[in-house]
């Protein structure tokens, strides 16, 4: 600061007392000389907007809220005295402090000029909310190169819905009817917590206590929640210990059995910053030969780093806590209570013990377990992007069911085919079915994106025995392309199409030799073979404009239908396989099939003859 001795107004770069700046007149400084006349600024004439305020989610971020980490920037710095670790609690506390402070009238006075507050909090914008969709940002490093900056950055995406640990504990206690609580010493961020069953408050608090490392103790009729931080509350003089008949000597040392100690711990949890899958993490002590495993389910939303840090703390804490002490204190030491951390004076090893249980009588018996204060400092682990399923837009698909005759002889005779298209193509299509519209089971996957189109000209009936050289059939495709083929390829089954009205069983099979592109995705097909594989019996006088076209090129595969269920209606849901069948992108169909592949072709050469009084009919069967 440059002090102005004449007016006692220090010049301070950037930092301002905005309340005094807003309340008082301003004076220009021309050539470094303060002008006696006030500037045109009218005190309290307009509100102040915070166009940016925020704090990075980094250790001690409030020391310098404007600092950020970005390896590609020359301005990349961590705040003063920060260890550089991720810390979303300090970000939450910064925003809470700012908003609570200016919510108080004494800190945000009302203007005499316009009747509103000095700071317009409706125009206070937290830095930063990113337009890129969370959690694809920050995890999609193939799209965005700055994703690694998120973990210790200013972003609010994915963080704005987090709750403070103290508020969650208070809500559980209040729901149980307990109002005599003290949560002032609880610190932590809860991203998500699910209580699945109706349970008591103790059971609801247990997963939080394990994850965040805090205890609940009763002091003076108040339930106090204390973080396990390993800091000594009391230094106890060994001379204060008293003899008690239940204790062997003044100080009894206790050590648990190694056989009762698990060599590894395992926990399942919901993974944060990703697709919210249930995952499992495991931690093993170094040089541990024990095969005992302690497992737990945590209905909490955690990052893998947080889960590993928690498991390492559990395992180390359990190993250290095998050692404990037991002693008696006189009534003058009633102030010592459960949860206090003790250190014995004169102990050169600086060993600490946490009081776990006190039995009060003529003297109080104290049971305490050994702790080490460094156990409660989270291990410095690196955050890593979460592997995510690719984003699949919720776009509908177009399914066409085709109950068709045998074409190669390798098909399941009674099973219908399914052709599916979509734009954009979701990659894989799943089919679910059920006898009624509920409790669906998986049926099959569609093999690929079928070539589906609509006719733009009518197709009139023609002989099935010779090549149809009539007018071109114009077809508009939704996807794919047609191509012309040689006559020999046509005669061995090439360019096979199905044309129909979209219902399951009304399809004619035809082939074509020539395809001419006449407009985008639009073809004129000529030199057709009609009524293939016995479908001449289904050929109408004309297929109208708007009839459906499906290329039978191997992509329309068959679905699973038990032969015994032919003729029975079933419900089908068809949609992107990466989404569940109740997603809005799934198409619902209610269909029954007759098993056209089991049906013989229409007979030919029908000949009736009279034999006496009987009519005899003969025909030639086609197969």
Coordinates of C-alpha atoms in Angstrom, one line a residue:
X1 CA 0.0 0.0 0.0
X2 CA 1.1 3.6 -0.7
X3 CA -0.1 5.7 2.2
X4 CA -1.5 9.2 1.5
X5 CA -0.4 11.1 4.6
X6 CA -2.5 14.2 3.8
X7 CA -5.9 12.4 3.6
X8 CA -5.1 9.1 5.3
X9 CA -6.2 7.2 2.2
X10 CA -3.8 4.3 1.4
X11 CA -3.7 3.3 -2.3
X12 CA -4.4 -0.4 -2.4
X13 CA -4.2 -2.2 -5.7
X14 CA -7.3 -4.3 -6.5
X15 CA -8.5 -5.0 -2.9
X16 CA -11.3 -2.6 -1.8
X17 CA -13.6 -2.2 1.1
X18 CA -16.6 -2.2 -1.1
X19 CA -19.0 -1.1 1.7
X20 CA -17.1 2.2 2.3
X21 CA -16.5 2.5 -1.5
X22 CA -20.3 2.3 -2.0
X23 CA -21.3 4.6 0.9
X24 CA -18.9 7.5 0.4
X25 CA -18.1 10.1 -2.3
X26 CA -15.2 9.5 -4.6
X27 CA -12.3 11.8 -5.5
X28 CA -10.3 11.6 -8.7
X29 CA -6.5 11.6 -8.5
X30 CA -5.1 13.5 -11.4
X31 CA -1.3 13.2 -11.7
X32 CA -1.3 11.6 -8.3
X33 CA -3.0 14.6 -6.7
X34 CA -6.3 14.1 -4.9
X35 CA -8.9 16.5 -6.1
X36 CA -10.8 18.4 -3.5
X37 CA -14.1 18.3 -5.4
X38 CA -16.0 15.0 -5.4
X39 CA -16.3 13.0 -8.7
X40 CA -19.7 12.7 -10.3
X41 CA -20.3 9.4 -8.5
X42 CA -23.4 9.6 -6.3
X43 CA -23.0 7.4 -3.2
X44 CA -25.5 4.5 -3.1
X45 CA -26.6 5.3 -6.6
X46 CA -26.5 1.7 -8.0
X47 CA -26.1 -1.8 -6.7
X48 CA -22.9 -3.8 -6.9
X49 CA -22.8 -7.1 -8.9
X50 CA -20.4 -9.9 -8.2
X51 CA -19.8 -11.0 -11.8
X52 CA -17.4 -13.6 -10.5
X53 CA -16.8 -15.0 -7.1
X54 CA -15.6 -18.5 -6.2
X55 CA -12.9 -20.7 -4.7
X56 CA -11.0 -23.6 -6.2
X57 CA -11.6 -27.1 -4.7
X58 CA -8.1 -27.2 -3.4
X59 CA -6.5 -27.4 0.1
X60 CA -6.6 -23.9 1.7
X61 CA -8.2 -22.5 -1.4
X62 CA -9.7 -19.6 0.6
X63 CA -6.2 -18.2 1.2
X64 CA -6.1 -17.1 -2.5
X65 CA -9.5 -17.8 -4.1
X66 CA -8.4 -16.7 -7.5
X67 CA -5.5 -19.2 -7.9
X68 CA -5.9 -22.2 -10.1
X69 CA -3.9 -25.2 -11.4
X70 CA -3.4 -25.5 -15.1
X71 CA -0.1 -27.0 -16.3
X72 CA -0.6 -25.3 -19.7
X73 CA -0.8 -21.8 -18.1
X74 CA 2.0 -19.5 -16.9
X75 CA -0.4 -18.4 -14.1
X76 CA -0.8 -21.9 -12.7
X77 CA -0.3 -21.7 -8.9
X78 CA -1.6 -23.2 -5.7
X79 CA -2.8 -20.9 -2.8
X80 CA -0.5 -19.8 0.0
X81 CA 0.4 -22.7 2.4
X82 CA -1.7 -25.3 0.4
X83 CA -0.5 -28.9 0.0
X84 CA -2.2 -29.0 -3.4
X85 CA -4.7 -31.7 -2.4
X86 CA -8.3 -31.8 -3.6
X87 CA -10.7 -30.2 -1.1
X88 CA -14.3 -29.6 -2.0
X89 CA -15.2 -28.8 1.6
X90 CA -13.2 -25.5 1.5
X91 CA -15.0 -24.6 -1.7
X92 CA -18.4 -25.2 -0.1
X93 CA -17.4 -23.2 3.0
X94 CA -16.2 -20.3 0.9
X95 CA -19.5 -20.0 -0.9
X96 CA -21.4 -20.5 2.3
X97 CA -19.4 -17.8 4.0
X98 CA -19.9 -15.3 1.2
X99 CA -23.7 -15.9 0.8
X100 CA -24.3 -16.0 4.6
X101 CA -22.3 -12.8 5.2
X102 CA -24.1 -10.7 2.6
X103 CA -27.5 -12.1 3.7
X104 CA -27.1 -10.1 6.9
X105 CA -28.5 -6.5 6.7
X106 CA -25.6 -5.1 8.7
X107 CA -23.2 -6.2 5.9
X108 CA -25.5 -5.4 3.0
X109 CA -27.2 -2.1 3.7
X110 CA -30.2 -0.8 1.8
X111 CA -29.6 2.2 -0.5
X112 CA -31.3 5.5 0.2
X113 CA -31.3 6.1 -3.6
X114 CA -33.0 3.1 -5.1
X115 CA -34.3 1.2 -2.1
X116 CA -32.4 -2.0 -2.8
X117 CA -29.5 -3.7 -1.1
X118 CA -25.9 -2.7 -1.8
X119 CA -25.0 -6.1 -3.2
X120 CA -27.6 -7.5 -5.6
X121 CA -27.2 -11.3 -4.8
X122 CA -29.5 -12.1 -7.8
X123 CA -26.5 -10.8 -9.9
X124 CA -23.8 -12.7 -8.0
X125 CA -22.4 -15.4 -10.2
X126 CA -20.3 -18.3 -8.8
X127 CA -17.3 -19.1 -10.9
X128 CA -17.6 -21.4 -12.7
X129 CA -20.5 -23.4 -14.3
X130 CA -19.3 -25.1 -17.4
X131 CA -21.5 -25.7 -20.4
X132 CA -19.9 -29.0 -21.1
X133 CA -22.1 -31.8 -19.7
X134 CA -21.0 -33.4 -16.4
X135 CA -19.7 -36.0 -15.9
X136 CA -18.5 -36.4 -19.5
X137 CA -16.5 -33.4 -18.6
X138 CA -14.0 -33.9 -17.0
X139 CA -13.8 -37.6 -17.9
X140 CA -13.7 -37.4 -21.7
X141 CA -10.1 -36.5 -22.2
X142 CA -10.4 -37.5 -25.9
X143 CA -12.7 -34.5 -26.3
X144 CA -11.3 -32.0 -23.8
X145 CA -7.7 -31.7 -22.8
X146 CA -8.3 -29.6 -19.6
X147 CA -10.3 -32.3 -17.8
X148 CA -7.5 -33.0 -15.3
X149 CA -7.8 -29.4 -14.0
X150 CA -11.4 -30.1 -12.7
X151 CA -10.4 -32.1 -9.6
X152 CA -8.8 -29.1 -8.0
X153 CA -10.4 -26.3 -10.0
X154 CA -13.2 -23.7 -9.6
X155 CA -15.9 -25.8 -11.3
X156 CA -19.3 -26.2 -9.7
X157 CA -20.5 -28.9 -12.1
X158 CA -21.2 -32.1 -10.1
X159 CA -20.6 -30.2 -6.8
X160 CA -23.5 -27.9 -6.4
X161 CA -25.8 -30.6 -5.0
X162 CA -23.4 -31.8 -2.3
X163 CA -24.3 -31.5 1.3
X164 CA -22.2 -30.7 4.4
X165 CA -21.6 -33.6 6.7
X166 CA -23.0 -31.6 9.6
X167 CA -26.3 -31.0 7.8
X168 CA -26.8 -34.6 7.0
X169 CA -26.1 -35.8 10.5
X170 CA -28.4 -33.1 11.9
X171 CA -31.2 -34.2 9.5
X172 CA -30.9 -37.9 10.7
X173 CA -31.0 -36.8 14.3
X174 CA -33.9 -34.5 13.9
X175 CA -35.8 -37.3 12.0
X176 CA -35.3 -39.5 15.0
X177 CA -36.6 -36.8 17.4
X178 CA -33.2 -35.9 18.9
X179 CA -32.7 -32.1 19.1
X180 CA -30.0 -32.0 21.8
X181 CA -27.1 -32.3 19.4
X182 CA -23.9 -30.4 18.8
X183 CA -22.6 -30.7 15.2
X184 CA -20.3 -27.7 15.2
X185 CA -17.2 -29.9 15.1
X186 CA -18.2 -31.9 12.1
X187 CA -16.5 -31.2 8.7
X188 CA -16.9 -33.0 5.4
X189 CA -18.7 -33.1 2.1
X190 CA -21.4 -35.7 1.4
X191 CA -22.0 -36.1 -2.3
X192 CA -24.8 -38.6 -1.9
X193 CA -26.1 -41.0 0.8
X194 CA -28.9 -43.5 0.5
X195 CA -30.8 -45.0 3.4
X196 CA -32.7 -47.8 1.8
X197 CA -34.7 -49.2 4.7
X198 CA -36.6 -47.8 7.7
X199 CA -34.0 -48.0 10.4
X200 CA -32.9 -46.3 13.7
X201 CA -30.6 -43.3 13.8
X202 CA -27.6 -45.3 15.0
X203 CA -27.7 -47.5 12.0
X204 CA -28.2 -44.5 9.7
X205 CA -25.2 -42.7 11.2
X206 CA -22.9 -45.7 11.2
X207 CA -21.8 -45.6 7.5
X208 CA -21.1 -41.9 7.9
X209 CA -19.0 -42.4 11.0
X210 CA -16.9 -45.1 9.2
X211 CA -16.4 -43.0 6.1
X212 CA -15.6 -39.6 7.7
X213 CA -14.1 -40.8 11.0
X214 CA -16.1 -39.2 13.8
X215 CA -17.6 -40.3 17.1
X216 CA -20.8 -39.6 18.9
X217 CA -20.4 -38.9 22.6
X218 CA -22.8 -37.7 25.3
X219 CA -21.7 -34.6 27.3
X220 CA -23.9 -32.9 29.8
X221 CA -27.1 -34.2 28.2
X222 CA -26.0 -33.1 24.7
X223 CA -25.0 -35.6 21.9
X224 CA -21.8 -34.2 20.5
X225 CA -20.2 -35.3 17.3
X226 CA -16.4 -35.1 17.2
X227 CA -14.0 -35.7 14.3
X228 CA -11.2 -38.1 14.9
X229 CA -8.3 -35.8 14.2
X230 CA -5.6 -37.3 16.6
X231 CA -5.0 -34.1 18.5
X232 CA -4.4 -34.3 22.2
X233 CA -7.2 -32.8 24.3
X234 CA -5.7 -33.7 27.7
X235 CA -2.2 -34.3 29.0
X236 CA -2.6 -36.6 32.0
X237 CA -0.1 -36.8 34.8
X238 CA 0.5 -40.5 35.7
X239 CA 0.5 -39.4 39.4
X240 CA -3.2 -38.7 39.1
X241 CA -4.1 -42.3 38.5
X242 CA -5.7 -44.1 41.4
X243 CA -5.7 -47.8 42.4
X244 CA -8.8 -49.8 41.7
X245 CA -9.6 -53.4 42.6
X246 CA -10.6 -54.2 39.0
X247 CA -7.3 -53.0 37.6
X248 CA -4.0 -54.7 38.0
X249 CA -1.7 -51.8 39.1
X250 CA -2.2 -48.1 38.3
X251 CA -2.1 -48.6 34.5
X252 CA -3.2 -51.8 32.8
X253 CA -1.9 -52.4 29.2
X254 CA -4.2 -54.3 26.9
X255 CA -3.3 -55.9 23.5
X256 CA -5.7 -57.6 21.2
X257 CA -5.0 -60.9 19.4
X258 CA -3.4 -60.8 16.0
X259 CA -5.9 -63.6 14.9
X260 CA -8.8 -61.1 15.3
X261 CA -7.2 -58.6 12.9
X262 CA -8.2 -58.6 9.2
X263 CA -5.2 -58.3 6.9
X264 CA -7.3 -56.6 4.3
X265 CA -10.5 -54.6 4.1
X266 CA -13.0 -54.3 1.2
X267 CA -15.8 -51.9 0.6
X268 CA -18.5 -51.4 -2.1
X269 CA -19.8 -48.0 -2.8
X270 CA -21.4 -45.9 -5.6
X271 CA -18.7 -44.3 -7.7
X272 CA -18.9 -40.5 -8.1
X273 CA -18.0 -38.3 -11.1
X274 CA -19.0 -41.0 -13.5
X275 CA -21.9 -43.4 -14.4
X276 CA -22.7 -44.0 -10.7
X277 CA -21.9 -47.7 -10.8
X278 CA -21.5 -49.8 -7.7
X279 CA -17.7 -50.6 -7.5
X280 CA -15.4 -52.3 -5.0
X281 CA -12.1 -51.1 -3.5
X282 CA -9.7 -53.2 -1.4
X283 CA -6.7 -52.3 0.7
X284 CA -4.1 -54.7 2.0
X285 CA -1.4 -54.0 4.6
X286 CA 2.1 -54.4 3.3
X287 CA 3.7 -57.8 4.0
X288 CA 0.4 -59.1 5.3
X289 CA 0.1 -62.9 5.3
X290 CA -3.4 -63.1 6.8
X291 CA -6.3 -64.1 4.5
X292 CA -8.9 -62.6 6.7
X293 CA -11.0 -60.0 4.9
X294 CA -13.3 -57.5 6.5
X295 CA -16.1 -56.3 4.1
X296 CA -18.7 -53.6 4.3
X297 CA -21.3 -51.9 2.0
X298 CA -21.3 -48.2 2.0
X299 CA -24.4 -46.6 0.5
X300 CA -22.4 -43.5 -0.2
X301 CA -21.3 -41.6 -3.3
X302 CA -17.5 -41.6 -3.3
X303 CA -14.6 -41.2 -5.6
X304 CA -12.2 -44.1 -5.8
X305 CA -9.5 -41.9 -4.2
X306 CA -11.8 -41.2 -1.2
X307 CA -12.6 -44.9 -0.9
X308 CA -9.0 -45.9 -0.8
X309 CA -8.1 -43.2 1.7
X310 CA -11.0 -44.4 3.9
X311 CA -9.9 -48.0 3.7
X312 CA -6.3 -47.2 4.5
X313 CA -7.4 -45.3 7.5
X314 CA -9.6 -48.1 8.7
X315 CA -6.9 -50.7 8.3
X316 CA -4.2 -48.7 9.9
X317 CA -6.5 -47.6 12.7
X318 CA -7.5 -51.1 13.5
X319 CA -3.9 -52.3 13.6
X320 CA -2.9 -49.5 16.0
X321 CA -6.0 -49.8 18.1
X322 CA -5.1 -53.4 19.2
X323 CA -3.1 -51.7 21.9
X324 CA -5.0 -50.0 24.7
X325 CA -4.8 -49.0 28.3
X326 CA -7.1 -49.2 31.3
X327 CA -6.8 -47.1 34.4
X328 CA -8.9 -45.3 37.1
X329 CA -9.2 -41.6 37.8
X330 CA -10.4 -39.7 40.9
X331 CA -13.7 -37.7 40.9
X332 CA -11.7 -34.5 40.3
X333 CA -11.2 -35.7 36.7
X334 CA -14.8 -36.1 35.8
X335 CA -14.3 -33.6 32.9
X336 CA -12.5 -36.3 30.9
X337 CA -15.0 -38.0 28.7
X338 CA -15.5 -40.4 25.8
X339 CA -13.8 -39.2 22.6
X340 CA -11.1 -37.2 24.4
X341 CA -7.5 -37.9 23.2
X342 CA -5.1 -38.4 26.1
X343 CA -1.3 -38.2 26.3
X344 CA 0.5 -39.3 29.4
X345 CA 3.0 -36.7 30.7
X346 CA 6.6 -37.9 30.6
X347 CA 5.9 -40.3 27.8
X348 CA 8.8 -39.7 25.5
X349 CA 7.2 -41.7 22.6
X350 CA 4.4 -39.2 22.3
X351 CA 1.9 -42.0 22.4
X352 CA -1.7 -41.0 22.3
X353 CA -4.9 -42.8 23.4
X354 CA -8.6 -42.1 22.6
X355 CA -11.1 -42.6 25.4
X356 CA -13.6 -45.2 24.2
X357 CA -15.5 -46.0 27.4
X358 CA -15.8 -44.6 31.0
X359 CA -17.4 -46.4 33.9
X360 CA -18.3 -43.9 36.7
X361 CA -18.4 -44.8 40.4
X362 CA -16.4 -43.8 43.4
X363 CA -13.7 -43.4 40.9
X364 CA -14.1 -43.6 37.1
X365 CA -12.6 -46.5 35.1
X366 CA -11.3 -45.3 31.7
X367 CA -10.7 -47.6 28.7
X368 CA -8.7 -46.1 25.9
X369 CA -7.2 -47.3 22.6
X370 CA -4.0 -46.2 21.1
X371 CA -4.1 -43.9 18.1
X372 CA -1.6 -42.1 15.9
X373 CA -2.4 -38.6 14.8
X374 CA -1.0 -39.0 11.3
X375 CA -3.6 -41.7 10.5
X376 CA -6.2 -39.0 10.1
X377 CA -4.3 -37.1 7.4
X378 CA -5.6 -38.5 4.0
X379 CA -3.0 -40.2 1.9
X380 CA -1.9 -38.1 -1.1
X381 CA -3.5 -40.1 -3.9
X382 CA -4.0 -38.9 -7.5
X383 CA -7.5 -38.4 -8.9
X384 CA -8.0 -40.2 -12.2
X385 CA -10.8 -39.9 -14.8
X386 CA -13.6 -42.3 -14.6
X387 CA -14.2 -44.8 -17.4
X388 CA -17.6 -43.9 -18.8
X389 CA -20.0 -45.5 -21.2
X390 CA -20.3 -43.4 -24.4
X391 CA -23.2 -41.0 -24.3
X392 CA -26.2 -42.3 -26.2
X393 CA -28.9 -39.8 -27.1
X394 CA -32.4 -40.8 -26.3
X395 CA -33.6 -41.0 -29.9
X396 CA -36.3 -43.5 -31.0
X397 CA -35.6 -46.4 -33.3
X398 CA -37.8 -47.7 -36.2
X399 CA -38.4 -51.5 -35.9
X400 CA -40.1 -53.5 -38.6
X401 CA -41.1 -57.1 -37.8
X402 CA -41.1 -59.5 -40.8
X403 CA -42.8 -62.9 -40.7
X404 CA -41.1 -64.4 -43.8
X405 CA -40.7 -67.8 -45.5
X406 CA -37.4 -69.7 -45.6
X407 CA -34.9 -68.0 -47.9
X408 CA -31.7 -70.0 -47.4
X409 CA -32.9 -73.0 -45.4
X410 CA -30.6 -72.0 -42.5
X411 CA -33.3 -69.9 -40.7
X412 CA -35.4 -71.0 -37.8
X413 CA -38.6 -71.8 -39.7
X414 CA -41.1 -70.3 -37.3
X415 CA -39.1 -67.2 -36.1
X416 CA -39.8 -63.7 -37.5
X417 CA -37.1 -61.3 -38.6
X418 CA -36.5 -57.8 -37.2
X419 CA -35.1 -54.9 -39.1
X420 CA -34.1 -51.7 -37.2
X421 CA -32.8 -48.3 -38.2
X422 CA -32.2 -45.1 -36.3
X423 CA -30.6 -41.7 -36.8
X424 CA -28.1 -41.5 -35.2
X425 CA -27.4 -45.2 -34.9
X426 CA -26.9 -46.1 -31.2
X427 CA -24.4 -48.8 -31.9
X428 CA -26.5 -51.8 -30.6
X429 CA -30.2 -52.4 -30.3
X430 CA -31.7 -54.7 -27.6
X431 CA -35.1 -56.5 -27.8
X432 CA -37.1 -57.3 -24.7
X433 CA -40.4 -59.2 -24.6
X434 CA -43.1 -60.2 -22.2
X435 CA -46.6 -61.8 -22.3
X436 CA -48.0 -58.5 -21.0
X437 CA -46.6 -55.0 -20.7
X438 CA -44.5 -55.6 -17.6
X439 CA -41.7 -57.8 -16.3
X440 CA -39.8 -57.9 -19.6
X441 CA -37.0 -60.4 -20.3
X442 CA -34.1 -60.0 -22.7
X443 CA -34.8 -61.5 -26.1
X444 CA -31.9 -60.7 -28.5
X445 CA -29.7 -58.0 -30.0
X446 CA -30.3 -56.6 -33.5
X447 CA -27.4 -57.5 -35.7
X448 CA -26.9 -54.0 -37.2
X449 CA -28.6 -51.1 -38.9
X450 CA -30.9 -52.4 -41.6
X451 CA -31.4 -50.6 -45.0
X452 CA -35.0 -49.5 -44.7
X453 CA -36.9 -47.2 -47.1
X454 CA -40.3 -46.2 -48.5
X455 CA -41.7 -46.4 -52.0
X456 CA -42.4 -43.1 -53.8
X457 CA -44.2 -44.8 -56.8
X458 CA -46.7 -47.6 -56.8
X459 CA -45.6 -51.2 -57.7
X460 CA -48.2 -53.1 -59.7
X461 CA -48.7 -56.8 -59.8
X462 CA -46.6 -58.8 -62.2
X463 CA -45.8 -62.4 -63.1
X464 CA -43.5 -64.2 -60.7
X465 CA -42.1 -66.4 -63.5
X466 CA -40.4 -63.8 -65.7
X467 CA -38.4 -60.6 -65.1
X468 CA -40.7 -57.6 -64.5
X469 CA -39.7 -55.0 -67.0
X470 CA -42.4 -52.5 -66.0
X471 CA -41.9 -48.9 -64.9
X472 CA -39.1 -48.2 -62.3
X473 CA -40.0 -48.5 -58.7
X474 CA -38.7 -45.4 -56.9
X475 CA -37.5 -45.9 -53.3
X476 CA -36.3 -43.4 -50.7
X477 CA -33.9 -44.9 -48.2
X478 CA -33.4 -43.8 -44.6
X479 CA -29.9 -45.1 -44.7
X480 CA -27.5 -47.1 -46.9
X481 CA -27.3 -47.5 -50.6
X482 CA -28.4 -49.8 -53.5
X483 CA -26.2 -51.0 -56.3
X484 CA -26.7 -52.7 -59.7
X485 CA -25.7 -56.3 -60.1
X486 CA -25.0 -58.8 -63.0
X487 CA -27.8 -60.9 -64.3
X488 CA -26.0 -64.1 -63.0
X489 CA -25.9 -62.5 -59.5
X490 CA -29.6 -61.8 -59.7
X491 CA -30.4 -65.4 -60.6
X492 CA -28.6 -66.7 -57.6
X493 CA -30.5 -64.5 -55.1
X494 CA -28.8 -61.1 -55.2
X495 CA -30.5 -57.8 -54.2
X496 CA -33.3 -59.4 -52.2
X497 CA -35.9 -56.9 -50.8
X498 CA -39.0 -57.2 -48.8
X499 CA -41.9 -54.9 -49.6
X500 CA -45.0 -54.6 -47.4
X501 CA -47.4 -52.4 -45.4
X502 CA -45.4 -52.6 -42.2
X503 CA -47.4 -55.3 -40.5
X504 CA -45.7 -58.5 -39.4
X505 CA -47.0 -61.0 -42.0
X506 CA -47.8 -59.0 -45.1
X507 CA -44.5 -59.0 -47.0
X508 CA -43.6 -59.9 -50.6
X509 CA -40.0 -60.8 -51.4
X510 CA -38.6 -59.5 -54.7
X511 CA -35.2 -59.0 -56.3
X512 CA -33.8 -56.3 -58.7
X513 CA -30.9 -56.1 -61.1
X514 CA -30.6 -52.4 -61.8
X515 CA -30.5 -49.4 -59.4
X516 CA -30.1 -45.8 -60.5
X517 CA -29.5 -43.0 -58.0
X518 CA -31.9 -40.2 -59.0
X519 CA -31.8 -38.0 -55.8
X520 CA -30.2 -38.1 -52.4
X521 CA -30.8 -41.5 -50.9
X522 CA -33.4 -42.1 -53.7
X523 CA -33.2 -44.9 -56.3
X524 CA -35.1 -46.2 -59.3
X525 CA -34.9 -50.0 -59.3
X526 CA -35.7 -52.0 -62.5
X527 CA -35.6 -55.6 -63.9
X528 CA -37.3 -57.1 -60.9
X529 CA -38.1 -60.7 -60.0
X530 CA -41.4 -60.8 -58.1
X531 CA -43.0 -63.0 -55.6
X532 CA -39.9 -64.8 -54.5
X533 CA -40.0 -67.9 -52.2
X534 CA -43.7 -68.3 -52.5
X535 CA -44.8 -64.8 -51.7
X536 CA -46.5 -64.4 -55.0
X537 CA -49.6 -65.5 -53.2
X538 CA -49.4 -62.3 -51.1
X539 CA -48.9 -60.0 -54.1
X540 CA -51.7 -57.4 -54.2
X541 CA -52.9 -55.6 -57.3
X542 CA -50.5 -52.8 -56.4
X543 CA -48.3 -51.9 -53.5
X544 CA -49.2 -48.2 -52.9
X545 CA -46.9 -45.2 -52.4
X546 CA -45.5 -45.3 -48.9
X547 CA -45.0 -49.1 -48.7
X548 CA -42.1 -50.2 -46.6
X549 CA -38.9 -51.6 -48.1
X550 CA -36.3 -53.7 -46.2
X551 CA -33.1 -55.0 -47.8
X552 CA -32.7 -58.7 -46.8
X553 CA -28.9 -58.6 -46.9
X554 CA -28.3 -60.5 -43.7
X555 CA -28.7 -57.6 -41.2
X556 CA -32.4 -58.2 -40.4
X557 CA -31.9 -61.1 -37.9
X558 CA -34.4 -63.4 -36.3
X559 CA -35.8 -62.9 -32.8
X560 CA -36.5 -65.7 -30.4
X561 CA -40.1 -66.9 -30.4
X562 CA -41.0 -70.4 -29.0
X563 CA -42.9 -72.4 -31.6
X564 CA -45.6 -73.2 -29.1
X565 CA -46.4 -69.5 -28.8
X566 CA -47.2 -68.9 -32.4
X567 CA -50.5 -67.0 -32.7
X568 CA -50.2 -65.7 -29.1
X569 CA -49.8 -61.9 -28.7
X570 CA -46.6 -60.7 -27.0
X571 CA -45.3 -57.3 -26.1
X572 CA -41.9 -56.2 -27.4
X573 CA -39.7 -53.2 -26.5
X574 CA -36.9 -52.3 -28.9
X575 CA -34.3 -49.6 -28.2
X576 CA -30.7 -48.7 -27.6
X577 CA -29.0 -51.4 -25.6
X578 CA -27.1 -49.0 -23.4
X579 CA -30.4 -47.8 -22.0
X580 CA -33.0 -49.7 -20.0
X581 CA -36.2 -51.0 -21.6
X582 CA -38.3 -48.4 -19.8
X583 CA -36.4 -45.5 -21.4
X584 CA -38.6 -43.2 -23.6
X585 CA -36.4 -44.1 -26.6
X586 CA -37.7 -47.6 -26.6
X587 CA -40.5 -48.5 -29.1
X588 CA -43.4 -50.7 -27.9
X589 CA -45.0 -53.2 -30.2
X590 CA -47.8 -55.7 -29.5
X591 CA -47.7 -58.5 -32.0
X592 CA -48.4 -62.2 -32.8
X593 CA -46.8 -64.3 -35.5
X594 CA -48.0 -67.2 -37.6
X595 CA -44.7 -68.8 -38.5
X596 CA -44.7 -68.2 -42.3
X597 CA -41.5 -70.2 -42.6
X598 CA -43.5 -73.3 -41.7
X599 CA -46.2 -72.7 -44.4
X600 CA -45.9 -74.3 -47.9
X601 CA -46.0 -72.2 -51.0
X602 CA -49.3 -71.8 -52.8
X603 CA -50.0 -74.9 -54.9
X604 CA -50.1 -74.9 -58.7
X605 CA -51.8 -76.9 -61.5
X606 CA -55.0 -77.3 -59.6
X607 CA -57.1 -80.0 -61.4
X608 CA -60.6 -81.1 -60.3
X609 CA -62.1 -84.3 -61.8
X610 CA -65.3 -86.2 -61.1
X611 CA -65.0 -89.8 -60.2
X612 CA -68.5 -91.1 -59.9
X613 CA -70.2 -89.0 -57.4
X614 CA -67.0 -87.7 -55.9
X615 CA -64.9 -84.6 -56.8
X616 CA -61.2 -85.4 -56.9
X617 CA -58.8 -82.4 -56.7
X618 CA -55.1 -82.7 -57.5
X619 CA -52.3 -80.1 -57.4
X620 CA -48.6 -79.7 -57.5
X621 CA -47.0 -78.8 -54.2
X622 CA -44.2 -76.2 -54.2
X623 CA -41.5 -76.2 -51.6

